[in-house]
Each structure stands twice: as C-alpha cells, then as structure tokens.
C-alpha cells in the first residue's frame, strides 16, 4: 500500500522474553506509523493477546483540548493524522500496569488496543515491555492462529510488526504464509464477510529482534543486548574491587544459551581471565584437559602478581564433547587445584532489567522507522523482512533466512562443527574472540623473532574520552605477547619533550579497561610546538612505531608528523591514529571512542532532568552539552531522550528559528491533557550560537511561555567526559587497538625489508583507522584532510545529519507547525 493512501492499520506486539529497548521500538512504530498516515494499535501480552482478542467494545477516548485554536494550527486549519490520533486515553493504563483493574477506565477484556501519539510518550526510557509479552501455547495451534486472524480482521488490522526472538519471528512468518487459508476458513464459517475477506487477503509482516543474547544471525546487534552487557559489566566492575581486596576468584554465569556474545564482550570489556562460550569450547593440548589449560593460565596470572581472578561462563557453554560447563564445577576446579578462595555469582534476570542504555534507545528507534517503511512497501510477492543493523546502518534481510542461519549455528554446535559455528557469526565476533585471547593470556614465549620486534610509543591526545585506557591496555598486552616494547608517553607531546616516558607492563595495565579519563595524561599541545625537538626524542628513544589515541588534535598531530618526514628521518616510522573523542568529530569515521560513554552520561543526566521537568508539569529545560563545533552528541542525545528541540553548530540558529520554536512549544503545551502536561527538554550544543546562549534562550522561553510553561537551564559540562567507560566503548577500543597494532607491524616489516640505511615510509603508513559502514578502513592522513573541515574541526559530511529531522518528526513539529 502506498504511503499516500493513509489507510493501513498497523499493530505492534512484543513476544518471547522481554529486553530493554522494546518500548523504544513500540514508541517509534506508533509515532512513525501515525506520521505515515496509519492507524496504530498495540497487542497486549504478545501472541496470546492476538488469540484472545477483544471481548469488550473498543471505546475511543480522544480527550482532545477544548481550545479550538490548538486544533487549527496544523497545515492551514486542516487536521493532520497526528491530530486525529493524538491520544485515546489508554497510555497511562499501559504504563502504570493498571490495565486489569475494574474501577474506571480499564483494559480488561481488551488485548488489541488502539493507541495515539501521546499514549506512548516517555516509553523509551522504561525497561522491559509495557505492552506485555508472553509465550503462547495457543498460537502454536492452527485453532489459535485462526482466532488470531479473526481478531485482526475484526479490528480491520492489515499489518503486524513483531518484536521478539527467532521463535517469535518464525511464528510471524508462519502466520503470514497461512493467512490466505485462514481467511478462507473464516469466510467459509461465516465469521467474516466477503468484503472483509477481499480487503484482508494479504497480511503484511515485519520482524524486529528483541533478545539480550544477541543470538540472531545477519544482524550485528539485537534489541536489548547492549543494555544487558551494561548490566553485566556494572556487576563485574563492582565484583572486581572485592575480588582484589580479598585476593579471590569469582566465577560469573551470564545468559547466552546458544550464543556467547554476552560472555565474550563482557570478558573483553572487564578484563576477565578466562571465558567459556558455546561456539568455541576451551581448546586443549594433546593429552590434556580444559581444566588443565584454565588452571595453567590463571596460575601464570597469579604468579605475575595478579590478586583477583574473573572467569565468565555463558549458560550454554560446552566442552568439545558437548558436555555442559557449569559455574559451580569451575569454582570447584579453581578451589581444589589452585587453592583459590572462589565464589560463584549468577546474574540471572538482573541482566534483562533496568533502563535502556543510549544504544538501546537509538537503534530501536531507527529500526522502528525502517519497519514502518517496510510494511508500507510490502506486497504479497515480497518476503517478510527482519530489520537488522550492520555497524550503525539499518538494514532489511529476509526474515526466514536470518532465522535459518541462526538455527544453523546451533545445529553446527550440536554436530561439533565449531569452526562452522564461528564462521556464521559476524566478523566482529571472531575478532573480539581473538582479541580476548591476545589480551587476557600472559604468554611465556614471545611470538615474534627479535628482528621483527618494535619499540612502540603510545600517546593520548586532546580531551579525555572513555575507552582511551582500554585501547592502551589492549595495545600493551599485544605488544608484550609479540615481544615489542610498549613505551608510554605521558602528557602528550609536552611529556615527550620533558622526557616523561616509561615502559608499561602486563600487570600494570590490568585494571585499565574500566577506568575513565586518561591514565597516561593528555593535552592539546601539537608537535609543531618544537618539531625538531620532537624528532630528536623519537631518535633518542629509537621509536619504531607510534600509536596516538585521541580526537581532532591527534589527527592534526599525525598530519604534522607525516608532513615533517621530508625534513626529519625519525618520522619515517609507521604511525596510527585511533579516534577517541566524545565529540565524534574525526572525519570519515562513524564512531570515536568515548562518544558512546558520553552519550550514556548525557542520557542519564537528561532522564533525571526530565523527571524534574515532568514533575513540574509545565517546565522546559534547556540542556547545554559539550561537543565543540560538532553536533553529534546533541543530536543523538536528543533522539535518545525524546528532546523537543535540538540546536547544533552545523545548522545554527537565528531569530526566526527561535520564534518558530516558541510557537511550537506553545501549541504543544496547549494540546496536552489538562493537568497532565509533559516536561520537555531542549538540547543545545555549546557552540550552536555565540549570541543565543543557553542563558538567553532560557530567559526567552520563560518570558514567552507565559502561563503555559516555565523554563530552567542545565549545563552538563565536563561531566560528559568522565565516568566509567561504557562496555561498547571498551570492546570497540580493544578491537580497534589490536587492528592498529597489526597495521604498525605490517608497515614496520615493509620498512625493514627496504635496502639501504635510509628508510622511506610511504604516505599510507601514517593513517587513521575508521569505521565506515560495516567495515574498518585505513585512511592515509593526507587523504583525510580532503574530507575535513579544518576550521570547524569536524568532517565535511556527517552520517547522522538527517537524525535531526527524525528528532523533530518524533515530537510532531512538522505536523504541528
């Protein structure tokens, strides 16, 4: 059905286990559906709700404001679909869990419920699924699916979005394939009319994967997995301190029946000593056992001086004979063989709970938008699609292909074909596993011959960012494994000139993965402060390679050093820049280390601020964020927190913009239910304007708001740079850092093979590692300049630029003004 017809009736349900981010999906589908001219419905209690249907009449309760001027605002007095679907009064019942109460308005006897724009406001900040989920035995029967079809046709619904695991999505595809026969049966039984049968001859289906295990193939992330990883790493961070205090070993069991993603990423992010996952049973040497190997590795760590031991066990972990590996048994092995004081912690369902992290608000929102598009474009000939993600790109894949590949992984494990199981996971999974082995094990033998070993300088540049220390830890551990010498340059180029350099040790960086800020120290001084002296230090310490971890300053420094090669032979070494900045302003890369940590800090702060704003009912908060002249943090933060307005340096602001914004806020508050106004936020990047400052804007909103709304301001400042790094930043740091080390080794070997005493490093040996789409790409620094806005310290193009339009769409600005 084309978008212009505006006739599609769309329902969304959540099925199977709950996961953080499901509410964000429901909210997005409802709002985008209304913007696309649809009627939107939710199905309570998953497929069970479809089978039960509505035994009570569906009475709409629009609760629109009596003030006619508020309704005449849209499109020259013509009511828009948003106005026709503003609210139907059941939002509070769904959110507060009062749906089955007998007093007053109730949802009792109603499982397929029409919802409007305001009925789902604020949902994305809630954990679990507010519309309920259930595993339905009835829907698995032909009779149950027949009842479900009857109930959908009864309400006139012709499209269904399902958020759940592979079983739920398989059920959705089966339902669609059976639909014509189900309609025919209902017509034969006289339950529906011929007109209904003709109108509902095709059911449109789209699937979104809600699973904390991240166990669906053909997508990098499933909804809820990032938040579950947050919960696990928070627990391990807390356990680490008591483990070190008492010199204990802890065995943690995490979820992951058929997929070890949570255990693996938690191991990488928290610096665990050993992990057990289903896809890769612990490797054993001939004549040995995995118990021997684990004890040998942990004994080595203890002998090196490590006071704590963390072992992570996925609940579906197996040995090579497909025998389960249990946390209690691992504890007994550590206690009996190594004499360690060992405890077991089973995290259980705490992994599912809590508020969604920033990623689990942003990605489900983008996936929800794509789901509505897929339904609008669906025809009887197109397959049912699953909406997935590759890096940060939203994709559509045939639903049953993804399910089949997912089940093929479990089949491969069952057949002991572990190599095939690993090959069917995404490349990042394999890279993370290899990275874990490289950074968690203290190797007794150096891996490289003496002539291939390097003296690697590691330096932090610019402002601190979450993940800098994790990247340094991975690089140091890899260097020691290979036989390189990792040399820490403290306090950037100033520290280099002051000769503040020392070699890092394997144990010295052990706890760095979870530390925020910069353990090496950082500043913004560039090497051209005294390029000759910098070259002299390079030569004095015989640097063979340089790894710089930082933001735009590191990019600038790399450019200066590469340009300086024509004058200083000491710079003819491989040099790599690993982007790390909360501003995410390094050109050509879609993510920089620290941006996810900062985004989560922003979300946490804004959640608290919005509680205050909502409690006051009629208050607008103007929240100022960092980010320099790059609007990434403000824009993505606005999407993750449901901000009403966002101001960025890229688009700027003027008096006309502010006039329209005040008008929008006035109309929006006028449309709120009486006595139930929603507190709202305006997010402003610190460099959005030098004239319209946060203070000026707050005073203006307060003055113009009159009796409708008050205004306050909050400047988050350097709180966005601090805190514990997010698991996503830690895992990404390790992955990118190890790729940087491989790059430095490759170019060092190439230089070593050159004939003659004078070595000439090619331009491509000074490069920036970037994330582009679903791949990691090396970009020579001279090429990077062509894509950089050097004056404003950001890239010339930004993949997230259109997100601002989505932010405005999700608050109804285009429909209201």
Coordinates of C-alpha atoms in Angstrom, one line a residue, residues 452-811:
X452 CA 60.6 -8.0 13.9
X453 CA 60.1 -6.6 17.4
X454 CA 59.4 -2.8 17.8
X455 CA 59.6 -0.1 20.3
X456 CA 56.1 1.3 20.2
X457 CA 55.3 4.8 21.6
X458 CA 51.7 5.1 22.9
X459 CA 50.3 8.6 23.4
X460 CA 47.0 10.2 24.3
X461 CA 46.0 13.4 22.7
X462 CA 43.3 16.1 23.2
X463 CA 40.5 15.8 25.8
X464 CA 40.0 12.6 27.8
X465 CA 37.5 10.1 26.4
X466 CA 36.1 6.8 27.7
X467 CA 38.0 3.9 26.1
X468 CA 41.4 5.5 25.9
X469 CA 42.7 3.4 28.7
X470 CA 41.0 0.2 27.4
X471 CA 42.7 0.8 24.0
X472 CA 46.1 1.3 25.7
X473 CA 45.7 -1.8 27.7
X474 CA 44.9 -3.9 24.6
X475 CA 47.9 -2.4 22.8
X476 CA 50.3 -3.0 25.7
X477 CA 49.1 -6.6 26.2
X478 CA 49.5 -7.3 22.5
X479 CA 53.0 -5.7 22.4
X480 CA 54.2 -7.9 25.3
X481 CA 52.8 -11.1 23.7
X482 CA 54.6 -10.3 20.4
X483 CA 57.8 -9.2 22.1
X484 CA 57.5 -5.5 21.4
X485 CA 58.3 -2.8 24.0
X486 CA 55.3 -0.6 24.8
X487 CA 56.5 2.9 25.7
X488 CA 54.1 5.2 27.5
X489 CA 54.4 8.8 26.6
X490 CA 52.8 10.7 29.5
X491 CA 51.0 14.1 28.9
X492 CA 51.2 14.1 25.2
X493 CA 53.9 16.0 23.3
X494 CA 54.7 18.1 26.3
X495 CA 55.5 14.9 28.2
X496 CA 57.6 13.7 25.3
X497 CA 59.7 16.9 25.3
X498 CA 60.0 16.6 29.0
X499 CA 61.2 13.0 28.5
X500 CA 58.3 11.7 30.6
X501 CA 58.5 8.2 29.1
X502 CA 58.5 4.7 30.6
X503 CA 57.8 1.1 29.6
X504 CA 54.4 -0.3 30.5
X505 CA 54.0 -3.8 32.0
X506 CA 51.4 -6.6 31.5
X507 CA 50.1 -6.3 35.1
X508 CA 50.4 -2.6 35.3
X509 CA 47.6 -2.1 32.8
X510 CA 45.4 -4.9 34.1
X511 CA 42.7 -2.7 35.7
X512 CA 42.7 -0.1 32.9
X513 CA 39.8 -1.4 30.9
X514 CA 37.2 0.0 33.2
X515 CA 39.0 3.3 34.1
X516 CA 37.7 6.5 32.7
X517 CA 39.8 9.5 31.7
X518 CA 43.4 9.1 30.6
X519 CA 45.9 7.2 32.7
X520 CA 48.7 8.5 30.5
X521 CA 47.6 12.1 30.8
X522 CA 46.6 14.2 27.8
X523 CA 46.6 17.7 26.5
X524 CA 46.1 19.6 23.2
X525 CA 49.7 20.5 22.5
X526 CA 50.7 19.7 18.9
X527 CA 54.2 18.6 17.8
X528 CA 54.9 21.7 15.9
X529 CA 55.5 23.5 19.2
X530 CA 59.0 22.3 18.5
X531 CA 59.1 19.7 15.7
X532 CA 62.9 19.4 15.8
X533 CA 63.0 18.6 19.5
X534 CA 60.1 16.1 19.0
X535 CA 62.2 14.4 16.2
X536 CA 65.2 14.3 18.5
X537 CA 63.1 12.5 21.2
X538 CA 61.9 10.0 18.6
X539 CA 65.5 9.3 17.6
X540 CA 66.8 9.2 21.2
X541 CA 64.3 6.6 22.3
X542 CA 64.6 4.7 19.0
X543 CA 60.8 4.7 18.4
X544 CA 59.9 2.1 15.7
X545 CA 56.1 3.0 15.6
X546 CA 53.7 5.5 17.1
X547 CA 50.1 4.9 18.3
X548 CA 48.1 8.1 19.1
X549 CA 44.8 7.8 20.8
X550 CA 42.7 11.0 20.7
X551 CA 40.4 13.3 18.8
X552 CA 40.9 16.0 16.2
X553 CA 44.2 17.1 17.9
X554 CA 45.6 13.6 17.2
X555 CA 44.6 13.8 13.6
X556 CA 46.3 17.2 13.3
X557 CA 49.4 15.9 15.1
X558 CA 49.6 12.9 12.7
X559 CA 49.3 15.3 9.7
X560 CA 52.1 17.4 11.1
X561 CA 54.4 14.4 11.7
X562 CA 53.7 12.9 8.3
X563 CA 54.4 16.3 6.6
X564 CA 57.6 16.6 8.7
X565 CA 59.0 13.4 7.2
X566 CA 60.6 15.4 4.4
X567 CA 62.8 17.1 7.0
X568 CA 63.2 14.6 9.8
X569 CA 64.1 11.0 9.1
X570 CA 63.0 10.0 12.7
X571 CA 59.4 10.3 11.5
X572 CA 59.8 7.7 8.8
X573 CA 58.1 5.1 11.0
X574 CA 54.6 3.7 10.9
X575 CA 52.1 5.9 12.7
X576 CA 48.5 5.2 13.5
X577 CA 45.7 7.4 14.9
X578 CA 42.8 5.7 16.8
X579 CA 40.0 8.2 17.1
X580 CA 38.9 8.9 20.7
X581 CA 36.7 11.9 21.4
X582 CA 33.3 12.5 22.9
X583 CA 32.6 15.0 20.1
X584 CA 32.9 12.2 17.5
X585 CA 34.3 14.9 15.1
X586 CA 37.1 13.0 13.4
X587 CA 36.4 12.9 9.7
X588 CA 35.4 9.8 7.8
X589 CA 34.7 7.6 10.9
X590 CA 31.3 7.0 12.2
X591 CA 32.3 6.3 15.8
X592 CA 35.1 7.5 18.0
X593 CA 36.0 6.0 21.4
X594 CA 34.3 7.9 24.1
X595 CA 31.2 9.0 22.2
X596 CA 29.1 6.1 23.5
X597 CA 30.2 6.7 27.1
X598 CA 29.4 10.4 26.8
X599 CA 26.1 9.7 25.2
X600 CA 25.1 7.4 28.1
X601 CA 26.2 10.1 30.5
X602 CA 24.0 12.6 28.7
X603 CA 21.1 10.2 28.7
X604 CA 21.4 9.5 32.4
X605 CA 21.5 13.3 33.2
X606 CA 18.6 14.1 30.9
X607 CA 16.5 11.3 32.4
X608 CA 16.9 12.9 35.8
X609 CA 16.3 16.4 34.4
X610 CA 13.2 15.2 32.6
X611 CA 11.8 13.7 35.8
X612 CA 12.1 17.2 37.4
X613 CA 10.6 18.8 34.3
X614 CA 7.7 16.4 34.2
X615 CA 7.1 16.6 38.0
X616 CA 6.7 20.4 37.5
X617 CA 4.2 19.5 34.6
X618 CA 4.9 22.7 32.7
X619 CA 8.6 23.2 32.7
X620 CA 11.1 23.3 29.8
X621 CA 14.7 22.6 30.5
X622 CA 17.4 24.0 28.2
X623 CA 20.3 21.5 28.5
X624 CA 23.7 22.5 27.2
X625 CA 26.1 19.8 26.0
X626 CA 29.7 19.6 25.0
X627 CA 30.8 18.6 21.5
X628 CA 32.7 21.6 20.2
X629 CA 31.5 22.5 16.7
X630 CA 30.2 19.0 16.0
X631 CA 26.5 18.4 16.8
X632 CA 26.7 14.6 17.1
X633 CA 26.4 14.4 20.9
X634 CA 23.5 16.9 21.0
X635 CA 21.6 15.3 18.0
X636 CA 21.9 11.7 19.1
X637 CA 21.3 12.7 22.7
X638 CA 18.1 14.4 21.6
X639 CA 17.0 11.2 19.8
X640 CA 17.8 9.1 22.9
X641 CA 16.0 11.3 25.4
X642 CA 13.0 12.5 23.3
X643 CA 14.0 16.1 23.4
X644 CA 11.6 18.5 21.7
X645 CA 14.2 20.7 20.1
X646 CA 17.9 20.4 19.3
X647 CA 20.4 23.1 18.3
X648 CA 23.7 22.2 16.6
X649 CA 26.6 24.2 15.1
X650 CA 26.0 22.7 11.7
X651 CA 22.6 24.2 11.3
X652 CA 23.0 27.1 13.6
X653 CA 20.1 29.3 14.9
X654 CA 18.6 32.6 14.3
X655 CA 15.7 34.8 15.5
X656 CA 13.2 33.2 13.0
X657 CA 14.2 29.7 14.3
X658 CA 13.6 30.7 17.9
X659 CA 10.3 32.4 17.0
X660 CA 9.1 29.1 15.4
X661 CA 10.4 27.1 18.4
X662 CA 8.5 29.2 20.9
X663 CA 5.3 28.9 18.7
X664 CA 5.8 25.1 18.6
X665 CA 6.2 24.8 22.4
X666 CA 3.1 26.9 23.0
X667 CA 0.9 24.8 20.6
X668 CA 2.3 21.6 22.0
X669 CA 1.6 22.6 25.6
X670 CA -1.9 23.7 24.5
X671 CA -2.5 20.2 23.2
X672 CA -1.6 18.4 26.4
X673 CA -4.3 16.8 28.6
X674 CA -5.4 19.3 31.2
X675 CA -3.3 18.9 34.3
X676 CA -1.0 16.4 32.7
X677 CA 1.5 18.4 30.7
X678 CA 4.8 16.7 29.9
X679 CA 8.0 18.3 31.0
X680 CA 10.1 18.9 27.9
X681 CA 13.7 19.4 27.0
X682 CA 15.7 21.5 24.6
X683 CA 19.2 20.3 23.9
X684 CA 21.7 22.9 22.8
X685 CA 25.3 22.3 21.7
X686 CA 27.7 24.6 23.4
X687 CA 28.8 26.2 20.1
X688 CA 25.4 26.3 18.4
X689 CA 25.5 30.1 18.7
X690 CA 27.7 32.8 20.3
X691 CA 24.7 35.2 20.5
X692 CA 21.8 33.0 21.6
X693 CA 23.4 31.5 24.7
X694 CA 21.8 29.0 27.0
X695 CA 21.1 31.7 29.5
X696 CA 19.5 34.0 26.8
X697 CA 17.4 31.1 25.5
X698 CA 16.2 30.1 28.9
X699 CA 15.1 33.7 29.7
X700 CA 13.4 34.0 26.4
X701 CA 11.4 30.7 26.8
X702 CA 10.4 31.7 30.3
X703 CA 9.2 35.1 29.1
X704 CA 7.3 33.8 26.1
X705 CA 5.9 30.7 27.9
X706 CA 3.6 32.9 29.9
X707 CA 1.1 30.7 31.8
X708 CA 1.8 27.6 29.6
X709 CA 5.3 26.8 30.7
X710 CA 8.3 27.8 32.8
X711 CA 11.9 27.4 31.8
X712 CA 15.2 26.4 33.5
X713 CA 18.7 25.6 32.3
X714 CA 21.3 22.9 33.0
X715 CA 24.9 22.8 31.7
X716 CA 26.3 19.3 31.8
X717 CA 29.9 20.5 31.1
X718 CA 32.7 18.1 31.8
X719 CA 30.5 15.5 33.4
X720 CA 30.2 14.2 29.8
X721 CA 33.9 13.5 29.7
X722 CA 34.1 11.4 32.9
X723 CA 32.7 8.3 34.4
X724 CA 33.2 4.6 33.8
X725 CA 33.6 3.8 30.1
X726 CA 30.6 2.0 28.5
X727 CA 31.1 -1.6 27.6
X728 CA 30.6 -0.7 23.9
X729 CA 33.5 1.8 24.1
X730 CA 35.7 -0.8 25.9
X731 CA 35.0 -3.6 23.5
X732 CA 35.5 -1.3 20.5
X733 CA 38.7 0.1 22.0
X734 CA 40.2 -3.4 22.2
X735 CA 39.1 -4.3 18.7
X736 CA 40.4 -1.1 17.1
X737 CA 43.6 -1.1 19.1
X738 CA 44.6 -4.6 18.0
X739 CA 43.9 -3.6 14.4
X740 CA 46.2 -0.6 14.9
X741 CA 49.0 -2.9 16.2
X742 CA 48.6 -5.2 13.2
X743 CA 48.9 -2.1 10.9
X744 CA 52.1 -0.9 12.7
X745 CA 53.6 -4.4 12.4
X746 CA 52.8 -4.7 8.7
X747 CA 54.4 -1.4 7.8
X748 CA 57.4 -1.9 10.2
X749 CA 58.1 -5.2 8.4
X750 CA 57.8 -3.4 5.0
X751 CA 60.3 -0.8 6.1
X752 CA 62.7 -3.5 7.4
X753 CA 62.8 -5.0 4.0
X754 CA 63.9 -1.8 2.3
X755 CA 67.5 -1.9 1.1
X756 CA 69.9 0.7 2.5
X757 CA 70.3 2.6 5.7
X758 CA 67.8 5.4 5.0
X759 CA 64.3 4.2 5.2
X760 CA 61.4 5.9 3.4
X761 CA 58.0 5.4 4.9
X762 CA 55.2 5.7 2.3
X763 CA 52.3 8.1 2.9
X764 CA 49.9 5.2 3.6
X765 CA 52.0 4.3 6.7
X766 CA 50.6 7.3 8.5
X767 CA 46.9 6.6 8.7
X768 CA 43.7 6.8 10.7
X769 CA 41.6 3.7 11.5
X770 CA 38.0 4.5 10.7
X771 CA 34.6 2.7 10.9
X772 CA 32.8 3.1 7.6
X773 CA 29.5 1.2 7.3
X774 CA 30.1 -2.3 8.4
X775 CA 33.9 -2.3 7.8
X776 CA 37.1 -1.0 9.3
X777 CA 39.0 1.1 6.8
X778 CA 42.5 2.7 6.9
X779 CA 42.6 6.3 5.6
X780 CA 46.0 7.9 5.0
X781 CA 46.2 11.2 6.9
X782 CA 46.8 13.2 3.8
X783 CA 43.7 11.8 2.2
X784 CA 41.8 12.5 5.4
X785 CA 42.5 16.3 5.0
X786 CA 40.4 16.4 1.9
X787 CA 37.3 15.3 3.9
X788 CA 38.0 17.6 6.9
X789 CA 36.6 21.0 7.7
X790 CA 39.8 22.1 9.4
X791 CA 38.4 25.5 10.5
X792 CA 35.5 24.0 12.4
X793 CA 37.3 20.8 13.4
X794 CA 34.9 18.2 12.0
X795 CA 34.2 16.3 8.9
X796 CA 32.7 17.8 5.8
X797 CA 29.9 15.3 5.9
X798 CA 28.2 13.5 8.8
X799 CA 26.2 10.3 8.5
X800 CA 23.9 11.4 11.4
X801 CA 22.9 14.7 9.8
X802 CA 19.4 13.6 8.9
X803 CA 18.8 12.4 12.5
X804 CA 17.8 16.0 13.4
X805 CA 14.8 15.7 11.1
X806 CA 13.8 12.5 12.8
X807 CA 14.1 14.1 16.2
X808 CA 11.7 16.8 15.1
X809 CA 9.4 14.3 13.4
X810 CA 9.1 12.2 16.7
X811 CA 7.8 15.3 18.6

